[in-house]
Short mmCIF file of C-alpha atoms in Angstrom, two decimals:
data_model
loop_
_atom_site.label_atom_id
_atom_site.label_comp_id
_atom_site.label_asym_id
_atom_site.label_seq_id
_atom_site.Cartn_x
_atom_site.Cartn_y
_atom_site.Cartn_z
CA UNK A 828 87.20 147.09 120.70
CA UNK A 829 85.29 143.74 120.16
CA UNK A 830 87.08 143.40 116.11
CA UNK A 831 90.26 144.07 118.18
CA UNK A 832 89.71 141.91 120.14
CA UNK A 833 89.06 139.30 117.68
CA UNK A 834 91.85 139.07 115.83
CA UNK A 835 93.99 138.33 118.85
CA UNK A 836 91.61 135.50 119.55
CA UNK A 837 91.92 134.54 115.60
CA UNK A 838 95.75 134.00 115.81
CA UNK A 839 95.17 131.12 118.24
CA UNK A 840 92.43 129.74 116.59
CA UNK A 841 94.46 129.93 113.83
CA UNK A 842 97.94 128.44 114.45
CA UNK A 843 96.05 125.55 116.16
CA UNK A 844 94.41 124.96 112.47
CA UNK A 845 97.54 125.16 111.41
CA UNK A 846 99.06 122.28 113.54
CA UNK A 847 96.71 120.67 113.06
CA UNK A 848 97.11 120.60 109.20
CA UNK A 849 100.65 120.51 109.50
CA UNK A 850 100.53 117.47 111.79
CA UNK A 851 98.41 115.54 109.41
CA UNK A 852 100.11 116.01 106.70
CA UNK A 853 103.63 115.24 108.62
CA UNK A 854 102.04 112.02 109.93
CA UNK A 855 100.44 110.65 106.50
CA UNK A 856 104.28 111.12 105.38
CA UNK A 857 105.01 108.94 108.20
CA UNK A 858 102.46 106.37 107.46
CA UNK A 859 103.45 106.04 103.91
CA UNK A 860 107.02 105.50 104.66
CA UNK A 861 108.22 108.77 103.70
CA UNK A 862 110.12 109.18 106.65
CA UNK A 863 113.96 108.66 107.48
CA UNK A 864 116.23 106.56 109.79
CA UNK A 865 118.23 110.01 108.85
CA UNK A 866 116.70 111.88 111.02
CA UNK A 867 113.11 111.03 112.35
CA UNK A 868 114.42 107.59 113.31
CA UNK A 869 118.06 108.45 114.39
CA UNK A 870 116.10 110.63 117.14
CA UNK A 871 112.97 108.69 118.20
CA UNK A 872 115.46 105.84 118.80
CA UNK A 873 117.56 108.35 121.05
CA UNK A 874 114.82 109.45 123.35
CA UNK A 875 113.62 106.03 123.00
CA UNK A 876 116.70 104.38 124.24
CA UNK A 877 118.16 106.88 126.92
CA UNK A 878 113.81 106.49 128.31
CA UNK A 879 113.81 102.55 128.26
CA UNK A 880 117.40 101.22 128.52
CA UNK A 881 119.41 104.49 129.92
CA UNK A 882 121.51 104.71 127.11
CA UNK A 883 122.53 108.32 126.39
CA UNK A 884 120.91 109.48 123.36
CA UNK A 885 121.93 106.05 121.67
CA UNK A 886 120.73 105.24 117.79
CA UNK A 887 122.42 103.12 115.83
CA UNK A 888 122.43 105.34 112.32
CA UNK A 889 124.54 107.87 114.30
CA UNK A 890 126.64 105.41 117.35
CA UNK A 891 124.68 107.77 119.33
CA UNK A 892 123.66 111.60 118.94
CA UNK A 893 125.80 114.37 121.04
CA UNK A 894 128.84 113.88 119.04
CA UNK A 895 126.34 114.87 115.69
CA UNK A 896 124.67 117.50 117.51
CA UNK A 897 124.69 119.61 120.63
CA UNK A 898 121.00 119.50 121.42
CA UNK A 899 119.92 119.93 124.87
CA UNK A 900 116.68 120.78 124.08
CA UNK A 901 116.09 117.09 123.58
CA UNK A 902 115.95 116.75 127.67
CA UNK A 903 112.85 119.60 127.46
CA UNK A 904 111.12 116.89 124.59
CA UNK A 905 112.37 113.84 126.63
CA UNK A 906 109.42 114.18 128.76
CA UNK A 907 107.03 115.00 126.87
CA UNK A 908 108.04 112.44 124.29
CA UNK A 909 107.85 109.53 127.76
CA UNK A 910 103.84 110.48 127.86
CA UNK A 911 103.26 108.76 124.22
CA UNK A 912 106.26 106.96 122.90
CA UNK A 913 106.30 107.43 119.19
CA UNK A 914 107.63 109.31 116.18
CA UNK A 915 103.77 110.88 116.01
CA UNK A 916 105.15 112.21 119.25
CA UNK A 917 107.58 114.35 117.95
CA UNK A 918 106.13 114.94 114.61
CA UNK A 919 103.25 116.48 116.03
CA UNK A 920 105.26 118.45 118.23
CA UNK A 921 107.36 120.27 115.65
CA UNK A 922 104.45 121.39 113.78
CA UNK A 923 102.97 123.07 117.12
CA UNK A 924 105.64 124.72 117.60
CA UNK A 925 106.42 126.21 113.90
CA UNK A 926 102.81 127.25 114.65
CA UNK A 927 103.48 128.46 118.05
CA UNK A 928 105.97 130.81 116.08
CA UNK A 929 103.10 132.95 113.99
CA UNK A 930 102.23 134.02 117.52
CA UNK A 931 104.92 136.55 118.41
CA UNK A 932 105.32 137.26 114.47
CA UNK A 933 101.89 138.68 115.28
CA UNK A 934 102.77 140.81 118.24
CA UNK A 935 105.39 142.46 116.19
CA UNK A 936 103.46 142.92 113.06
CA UNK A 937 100.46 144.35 114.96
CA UNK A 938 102.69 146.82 116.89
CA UNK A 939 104.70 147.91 114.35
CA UNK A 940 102.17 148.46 111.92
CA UNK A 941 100.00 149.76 114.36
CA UNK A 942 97.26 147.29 112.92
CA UNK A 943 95.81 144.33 114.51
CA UNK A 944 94.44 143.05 111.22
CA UNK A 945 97.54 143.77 109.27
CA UNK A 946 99.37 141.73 111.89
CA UNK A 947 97.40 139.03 111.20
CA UNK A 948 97.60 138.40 107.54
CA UNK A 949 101.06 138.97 107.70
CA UNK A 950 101.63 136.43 110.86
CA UNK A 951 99.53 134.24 107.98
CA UNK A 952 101.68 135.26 105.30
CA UNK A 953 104.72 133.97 107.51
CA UNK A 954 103.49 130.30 108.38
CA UNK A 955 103.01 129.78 104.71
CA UNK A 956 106.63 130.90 103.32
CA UNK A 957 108.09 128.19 101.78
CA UNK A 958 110.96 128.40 103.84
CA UNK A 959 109.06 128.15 106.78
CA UNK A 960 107.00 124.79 105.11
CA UNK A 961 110.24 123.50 104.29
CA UNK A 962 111.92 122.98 108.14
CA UNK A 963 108.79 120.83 108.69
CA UNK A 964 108.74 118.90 105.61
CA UNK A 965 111.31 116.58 106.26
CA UNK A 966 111.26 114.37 109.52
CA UNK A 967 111.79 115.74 112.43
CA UNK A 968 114.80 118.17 113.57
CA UNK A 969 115.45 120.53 116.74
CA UNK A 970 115.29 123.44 114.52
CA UNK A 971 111.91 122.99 114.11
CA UNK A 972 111.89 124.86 117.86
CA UNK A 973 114.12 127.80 116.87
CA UNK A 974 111.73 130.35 115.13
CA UNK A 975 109.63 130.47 118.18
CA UNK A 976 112.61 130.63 120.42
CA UNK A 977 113.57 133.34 118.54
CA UNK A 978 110.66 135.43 117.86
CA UNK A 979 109.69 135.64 121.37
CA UNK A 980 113.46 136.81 122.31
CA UNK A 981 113.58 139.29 119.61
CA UNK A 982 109.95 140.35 120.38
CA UNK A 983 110.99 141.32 124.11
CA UNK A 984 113.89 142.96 123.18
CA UNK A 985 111.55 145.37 121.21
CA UNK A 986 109.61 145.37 124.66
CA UNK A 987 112.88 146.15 126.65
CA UNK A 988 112.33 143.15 128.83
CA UNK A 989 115.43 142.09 128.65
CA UNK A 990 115.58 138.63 130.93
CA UNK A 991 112.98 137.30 128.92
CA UNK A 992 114.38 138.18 125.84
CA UNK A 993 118.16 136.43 127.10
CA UNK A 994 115.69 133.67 128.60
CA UNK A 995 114.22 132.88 124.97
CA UNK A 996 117.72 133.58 123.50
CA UNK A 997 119.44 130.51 125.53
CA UNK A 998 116.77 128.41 124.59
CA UNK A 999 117.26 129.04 120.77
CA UNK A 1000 121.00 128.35 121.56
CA UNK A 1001 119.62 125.28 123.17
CA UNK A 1002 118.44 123.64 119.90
CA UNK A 1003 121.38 123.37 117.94
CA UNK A 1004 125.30 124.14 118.44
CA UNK A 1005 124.81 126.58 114.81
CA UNK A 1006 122.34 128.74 115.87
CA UNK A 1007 125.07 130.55 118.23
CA UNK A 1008 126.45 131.39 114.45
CA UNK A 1009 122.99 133.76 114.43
CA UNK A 1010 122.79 135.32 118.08
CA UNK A 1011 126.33 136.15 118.12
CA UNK A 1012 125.23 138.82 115.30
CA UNK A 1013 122.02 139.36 116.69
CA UNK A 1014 124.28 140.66 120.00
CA UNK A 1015 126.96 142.50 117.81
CA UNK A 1016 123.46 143.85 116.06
CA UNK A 1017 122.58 145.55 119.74
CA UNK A 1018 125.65 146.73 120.26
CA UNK A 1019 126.10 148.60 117.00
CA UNK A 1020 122.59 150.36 117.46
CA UNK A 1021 122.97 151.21 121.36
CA UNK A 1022 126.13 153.48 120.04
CA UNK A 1023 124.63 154.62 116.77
CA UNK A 1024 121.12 156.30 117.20
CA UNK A 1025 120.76 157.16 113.74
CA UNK A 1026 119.86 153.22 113.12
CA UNK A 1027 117.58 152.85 116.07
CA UNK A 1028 113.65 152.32 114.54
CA UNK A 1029 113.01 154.09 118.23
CA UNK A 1030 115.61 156.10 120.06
CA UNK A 1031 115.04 154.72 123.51
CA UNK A 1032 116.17 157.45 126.82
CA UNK A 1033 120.52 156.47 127.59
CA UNK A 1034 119.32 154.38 129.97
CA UNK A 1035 118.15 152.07 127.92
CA UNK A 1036 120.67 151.89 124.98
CA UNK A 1037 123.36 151.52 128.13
CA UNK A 1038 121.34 147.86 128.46
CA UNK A 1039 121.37 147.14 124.89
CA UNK A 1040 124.71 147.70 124.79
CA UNK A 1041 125.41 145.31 128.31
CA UNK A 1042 123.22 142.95 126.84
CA UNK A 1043 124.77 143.32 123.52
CA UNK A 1044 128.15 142.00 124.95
CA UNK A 1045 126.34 139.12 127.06
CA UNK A 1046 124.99 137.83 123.95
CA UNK A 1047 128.02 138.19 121.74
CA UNK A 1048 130.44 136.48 124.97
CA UNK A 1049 127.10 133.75 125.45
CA UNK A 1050 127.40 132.94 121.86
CA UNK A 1051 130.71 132.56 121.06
CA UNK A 1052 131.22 130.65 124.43
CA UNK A 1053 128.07 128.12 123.64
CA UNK A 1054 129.52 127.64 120.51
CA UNK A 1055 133.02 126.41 121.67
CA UNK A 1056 131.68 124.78 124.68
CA UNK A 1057 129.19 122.86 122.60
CA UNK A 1058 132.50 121.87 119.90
CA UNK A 1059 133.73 120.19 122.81
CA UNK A 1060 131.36 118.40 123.93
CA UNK A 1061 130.37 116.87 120.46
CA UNK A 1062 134.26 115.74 120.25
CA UNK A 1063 134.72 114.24 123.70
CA UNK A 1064 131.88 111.87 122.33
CA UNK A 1065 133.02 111.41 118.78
CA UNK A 1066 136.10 110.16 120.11
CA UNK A 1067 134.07 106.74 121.11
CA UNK A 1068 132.38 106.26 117.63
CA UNK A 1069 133.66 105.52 114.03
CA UNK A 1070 133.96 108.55 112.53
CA UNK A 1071 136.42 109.78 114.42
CA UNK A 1072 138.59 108.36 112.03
CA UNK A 1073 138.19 111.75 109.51
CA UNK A 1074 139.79 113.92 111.82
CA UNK A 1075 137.72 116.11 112.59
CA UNK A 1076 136.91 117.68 115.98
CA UNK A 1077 132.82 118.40 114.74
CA UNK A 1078 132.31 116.44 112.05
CA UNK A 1079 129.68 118.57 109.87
CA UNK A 1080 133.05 120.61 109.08
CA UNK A 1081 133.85 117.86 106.11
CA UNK A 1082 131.49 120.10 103.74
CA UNK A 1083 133.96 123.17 104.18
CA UNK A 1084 137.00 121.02 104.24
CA UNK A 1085 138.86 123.41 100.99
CA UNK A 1086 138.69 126.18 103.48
CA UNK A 1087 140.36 124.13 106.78
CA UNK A 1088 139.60 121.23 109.54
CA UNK A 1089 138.65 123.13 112.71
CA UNK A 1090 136.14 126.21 112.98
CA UNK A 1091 139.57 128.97 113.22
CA UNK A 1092 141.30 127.75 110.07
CA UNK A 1093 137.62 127.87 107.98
CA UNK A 1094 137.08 130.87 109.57
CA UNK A 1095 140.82 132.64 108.55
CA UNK A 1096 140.62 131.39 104.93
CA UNK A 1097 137.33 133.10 104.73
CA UNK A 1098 138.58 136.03 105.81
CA UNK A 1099 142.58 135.77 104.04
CA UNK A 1100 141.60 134.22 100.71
CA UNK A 1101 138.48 136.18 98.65
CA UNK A 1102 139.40 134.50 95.59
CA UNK A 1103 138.57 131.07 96.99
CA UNK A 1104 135.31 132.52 98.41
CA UNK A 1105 134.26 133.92 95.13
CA UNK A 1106 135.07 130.71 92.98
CA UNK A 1107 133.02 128.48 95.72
CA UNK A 1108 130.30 130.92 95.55
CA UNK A 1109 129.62 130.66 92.42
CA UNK A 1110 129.43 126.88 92.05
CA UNK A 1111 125.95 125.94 91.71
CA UNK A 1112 125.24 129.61 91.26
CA UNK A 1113 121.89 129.16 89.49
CA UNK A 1114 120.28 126.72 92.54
CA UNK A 1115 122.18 129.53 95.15
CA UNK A 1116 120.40 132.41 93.37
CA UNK A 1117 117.31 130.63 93.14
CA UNK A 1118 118.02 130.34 97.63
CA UNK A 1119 118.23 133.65 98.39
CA UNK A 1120 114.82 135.01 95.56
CA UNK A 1121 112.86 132.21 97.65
CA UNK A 1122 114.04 134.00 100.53
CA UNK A 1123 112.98 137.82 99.72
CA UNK A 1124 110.19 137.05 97.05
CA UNK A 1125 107.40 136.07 99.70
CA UNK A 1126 108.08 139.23 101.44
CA UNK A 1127 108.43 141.45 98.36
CA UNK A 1128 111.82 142.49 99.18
CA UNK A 1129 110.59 144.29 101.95
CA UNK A 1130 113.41 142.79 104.35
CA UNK A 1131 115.89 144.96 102.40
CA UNK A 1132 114.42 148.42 103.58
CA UNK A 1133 115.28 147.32 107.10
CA UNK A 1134 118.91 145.95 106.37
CA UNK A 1135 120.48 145.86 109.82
CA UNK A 1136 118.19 143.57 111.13
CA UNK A 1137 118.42 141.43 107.57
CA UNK A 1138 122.40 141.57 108.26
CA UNK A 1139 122.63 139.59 111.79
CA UNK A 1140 121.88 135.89 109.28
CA UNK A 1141 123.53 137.14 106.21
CA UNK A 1142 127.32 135.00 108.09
CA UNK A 1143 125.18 131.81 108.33
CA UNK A 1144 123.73 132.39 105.20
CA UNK A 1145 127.37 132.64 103.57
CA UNK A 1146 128.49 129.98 105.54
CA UNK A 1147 125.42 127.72 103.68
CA UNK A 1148 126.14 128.73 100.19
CA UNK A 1149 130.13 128.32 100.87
CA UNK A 1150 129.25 124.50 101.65
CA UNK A 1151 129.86 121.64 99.74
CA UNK A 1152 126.67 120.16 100.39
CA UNK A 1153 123.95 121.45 97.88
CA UNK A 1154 121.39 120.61 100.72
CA UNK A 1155 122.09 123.43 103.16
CA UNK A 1156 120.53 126.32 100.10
CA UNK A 1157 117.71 123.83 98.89
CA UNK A 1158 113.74 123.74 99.21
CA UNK A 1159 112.82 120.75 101.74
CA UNK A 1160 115.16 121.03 104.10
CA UNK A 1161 115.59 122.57 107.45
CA UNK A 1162 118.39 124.86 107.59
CA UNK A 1163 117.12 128.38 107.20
CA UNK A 1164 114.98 127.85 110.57
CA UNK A 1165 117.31 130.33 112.36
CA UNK A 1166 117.19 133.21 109.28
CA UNK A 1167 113.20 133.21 108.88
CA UNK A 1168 112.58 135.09 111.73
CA UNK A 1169 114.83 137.94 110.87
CA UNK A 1170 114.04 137.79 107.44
CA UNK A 1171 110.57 138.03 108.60
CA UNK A 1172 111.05 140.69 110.60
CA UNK A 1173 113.02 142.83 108.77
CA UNK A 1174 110.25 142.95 106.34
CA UNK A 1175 107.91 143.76 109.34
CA UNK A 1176 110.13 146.92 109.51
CA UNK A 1177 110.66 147.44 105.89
CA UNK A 1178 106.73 147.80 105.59
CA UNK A 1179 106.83 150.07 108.16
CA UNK A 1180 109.36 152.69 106.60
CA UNK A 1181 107.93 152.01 103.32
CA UNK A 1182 104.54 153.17 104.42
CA UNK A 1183 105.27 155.78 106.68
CA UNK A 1184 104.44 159.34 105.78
CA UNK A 1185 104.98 162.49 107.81
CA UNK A 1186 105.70 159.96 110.90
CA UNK A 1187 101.96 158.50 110.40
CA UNK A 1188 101.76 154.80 108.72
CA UNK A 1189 99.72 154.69 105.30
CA UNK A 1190 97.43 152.25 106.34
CA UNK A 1191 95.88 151.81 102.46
CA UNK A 1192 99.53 151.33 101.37
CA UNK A 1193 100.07 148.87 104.14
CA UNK A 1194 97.16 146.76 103.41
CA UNK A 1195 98.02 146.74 99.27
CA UNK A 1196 101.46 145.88 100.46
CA UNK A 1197 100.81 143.38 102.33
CA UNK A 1198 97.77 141.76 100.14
CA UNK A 1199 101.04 141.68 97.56
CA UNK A 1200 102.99 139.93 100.13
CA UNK A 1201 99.90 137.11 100.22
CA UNK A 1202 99.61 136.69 96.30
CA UNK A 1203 103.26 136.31 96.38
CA UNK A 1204 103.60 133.67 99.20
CA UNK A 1205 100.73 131.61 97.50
CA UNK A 1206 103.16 132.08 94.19
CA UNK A 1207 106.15 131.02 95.67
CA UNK A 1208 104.88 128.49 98.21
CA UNK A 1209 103.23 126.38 94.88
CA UNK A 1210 106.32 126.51 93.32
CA UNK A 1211 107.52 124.75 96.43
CA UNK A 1212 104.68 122.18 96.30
CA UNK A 1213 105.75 121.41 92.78
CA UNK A 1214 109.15 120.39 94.05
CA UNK A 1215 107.39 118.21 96.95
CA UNK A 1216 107.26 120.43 99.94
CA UNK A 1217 104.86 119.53 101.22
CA UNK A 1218 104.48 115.99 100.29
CA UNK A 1219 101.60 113.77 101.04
CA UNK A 1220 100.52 110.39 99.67
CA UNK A 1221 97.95 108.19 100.61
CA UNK A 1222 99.13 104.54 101.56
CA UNK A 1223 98.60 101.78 99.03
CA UNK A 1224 98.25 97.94 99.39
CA UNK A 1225 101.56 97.60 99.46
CA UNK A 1226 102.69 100.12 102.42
CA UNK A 1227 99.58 98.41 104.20
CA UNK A 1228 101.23 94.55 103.92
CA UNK A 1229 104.42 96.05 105.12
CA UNK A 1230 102.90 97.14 108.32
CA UNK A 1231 101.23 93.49 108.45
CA UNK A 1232 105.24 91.81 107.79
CA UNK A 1233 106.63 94.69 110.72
CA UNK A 1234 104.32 93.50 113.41
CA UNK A 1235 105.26 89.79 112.28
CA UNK A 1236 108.44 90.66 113.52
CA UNK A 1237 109.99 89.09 117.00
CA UNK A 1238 110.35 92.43 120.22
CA UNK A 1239 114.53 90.64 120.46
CA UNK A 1240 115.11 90.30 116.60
CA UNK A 1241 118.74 91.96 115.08
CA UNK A 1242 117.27 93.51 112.01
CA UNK A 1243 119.07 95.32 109.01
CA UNK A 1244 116.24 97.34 107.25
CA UNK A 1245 115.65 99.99 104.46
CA UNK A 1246 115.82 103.97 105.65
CA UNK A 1247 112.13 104.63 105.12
CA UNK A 1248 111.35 101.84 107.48
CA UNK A 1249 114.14 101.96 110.38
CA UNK A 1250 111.30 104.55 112.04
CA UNK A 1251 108.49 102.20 112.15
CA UNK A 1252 111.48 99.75 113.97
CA UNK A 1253 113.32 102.41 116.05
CA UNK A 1254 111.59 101.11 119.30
CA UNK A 1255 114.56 98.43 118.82
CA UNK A 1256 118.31 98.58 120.16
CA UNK A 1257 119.65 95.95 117.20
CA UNK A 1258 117.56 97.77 114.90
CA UNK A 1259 120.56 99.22 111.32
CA UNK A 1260 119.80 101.05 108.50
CA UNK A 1261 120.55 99.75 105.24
CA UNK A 1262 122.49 102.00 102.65
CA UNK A 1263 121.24 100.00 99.55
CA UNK A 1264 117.90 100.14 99.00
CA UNK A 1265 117.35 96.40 98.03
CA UNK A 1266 118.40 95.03 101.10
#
């Protein structure tokens, strides 16, 4: 009872470690001036702003931030960021909370596996994905908060508590307007399976599938109706800035601008015109391969055994590689945060079938499984520290005068500046980034 015990006392001990680490290494970035007025400073200077001057969400890189992003979250971190005003602030707080995240990975390992210590090393194994190193590598973002959201929703769902699991749900949808582009599937995912019993992992009495299926339908009518509400809210603000000049009601939609200019044209041409799918698919093809190995590699391929739950991201994950901007399928970035978790998951459940004989789990094939799943991870997450994720540097004599000139610098001063510095100036309302590096 007392080794049980201790590896649910280990997780904790462990994802603190790991913020810690994280934090450290997201903060010497910081220090060195290798972070971004796009996006650490574009949102410091929005919580900074709406705190000190009441101006809505106002940074200058953006004209302000709803018409960018629907991000409520932000008023959750508004307070917390008002105790210690600084981009440590929310630095800090993204790596807690990717750490946070291993926490119910390890609840569902341990139960589905049916071993505490399996569920650990494979909670391990997820924090150190290179997918999962890559949402915190660069700056700061709100989906930084979505894996945890997410894993504790889908986590009660497997408990059958459903309010907590719709409670965890609208505060995934509360990070970003996209991640609605997930749980819509993840509902149309629970009402498939409450109908079809031959897909269920664990036939639950009618009772019970009757709520997945209710539930199903809240989450799929939730979704879609986030999603549109959140649309319209970004383009009541965009009206009052510059780029409403492109034409376009959310302004993110200029990458997929061959397939229409509003969310139902993209989404008919997809559908109507497979020839034009195919031949933007397989632009880049090499660096959108490369995406989806980095994906499945770290978990063996084990997410494929359990393919339903693999299918509720596979849309968003089309929707990435269909972009015109290479960023959305590369190392470093931050836009897989809402497909870990079901990747992750699905390999939970892919271990699971792989290893179960005669209804009882193979614990020895488990553990060489997952020991597999480790090498591989340490593979494919030095691969991604070869590309720079993550990246630390110490500071040189250089980065240290630069701090000196900063503090030179008058509290009422209009200042145009370079992107790597606009953080270290964000506490400013005539604060502008630069787009030439030599200014």
């Amino acid at each position: 009872m007392k080794r049980l015990l201790c590896y649910d006392k280990l997780i904790y001990f462990s994802v603190i470690v790991y913020a810690i680490l994280i934090s450290w290494i997201s903060v010497s970035k910081h220090n060195s001036f290798e972070t971004y007025a796009w996006d650490l400073g574009s949102y410091e200077q929005s919580l900074w702003s709406t705190l000190t001057h009441g101006k809505f969400f106002w940074n200058t890189p953006n004209f302000g931030h709803f018409h960018i992003h629907f991000e409520p979250v932000l008023f959750f971190i508004l307070p917390i960021y008002a105790i210690y005003q600084s981009p440590i602030t929310l630095l800090v707080l993204q790596s807690v909370f990717i750490g946070l995240s291993g926490i119910p990975m390890y609840w569902i390992a341990k139960k589905e596996l049916n071993n505490q210590k399996m569920g650990f090393i494979f909670a391990v194994v997820y924090l150190f994905q290179p997918f999962v190193l890559s949402i915190q590598s660069f700056d700061f973002h709100t989906e930084a908060f979505m894996p945890f959201f997410l894993m504790l929703s889908i986590y009660y769902l497997k408990e059958n508590r459903f309010s907590f699991h719709l409670l965890f749900l609208f505060l995934a949808l509360t990070c970003k307007e996209t991640v609605a582009l997930v749980t819509v599937f993840l509902g149309v995912y629970l009402v498939f399976t409450s109908v079809n019993l031959k897909i269920l992992s664990k036939p639950s009495v009618s009772i019970i599938n009757k709520k997945r299926l209710i539930i199903g339908f809240i989450e799929i009518i939730l979704s879609i109706a986030w999603f549109f509400f959140s649309l319209g809210v970004m383009s009541y603000f965009l009206q009052a800035t510059p780029q409403f000049q492109y034409g376009f009601s959310y302004i993110h939609l200029i990458w997929w601008e061959n397939f229409g200019k509003d969310p139902l044209s993209i989404i008919i041409t997809i559908m109507t015109n497979p020839l034009l799918v195919f031949s933007t698919l397989i632009q880049s093809l090499n660096e959108k391969v490369l995406f989806i190995l980095l994906l499945l590699i770290p978990f063996c391929f084990t997410s494929l055994m359990e393919i339903w739950i693999l299918l509720i991201p596979v849309p968003w994950i089309t929707f990435l590689l269909l972009s015109s901007n290479r960023y959305y399928w590369q190392l470093g970035l931050h836009y897989t945060a809402p497909i870990i978790p079901f990747i992750a998951i699905s390999a939970v459940e892919g271990i699971r079938r792989l290893g179960t004989i005669e209804n009882k789990i193979n614990q020895v094939f488990v553990k060489r499984l997952i020991v597999l799943m480790a090498i591989s991870t340490i593979v494919s997450s030095l691969y991604a520290v070869s590309l720079g994720i993550p990246h630390y540097s110490t500071s040189s004599l250089h980065e240290e005068a630069l701090i000196k000139v900063i503090n030179l610098i008058p509290p009422d001063a209009s200042i145009v500046t370079q992107n790597n510095i606009f953080p270290h100036l964000s506490h400013r309302l005539k604060v502008y980034p630069g787009y030439r590096e030599d200014i």
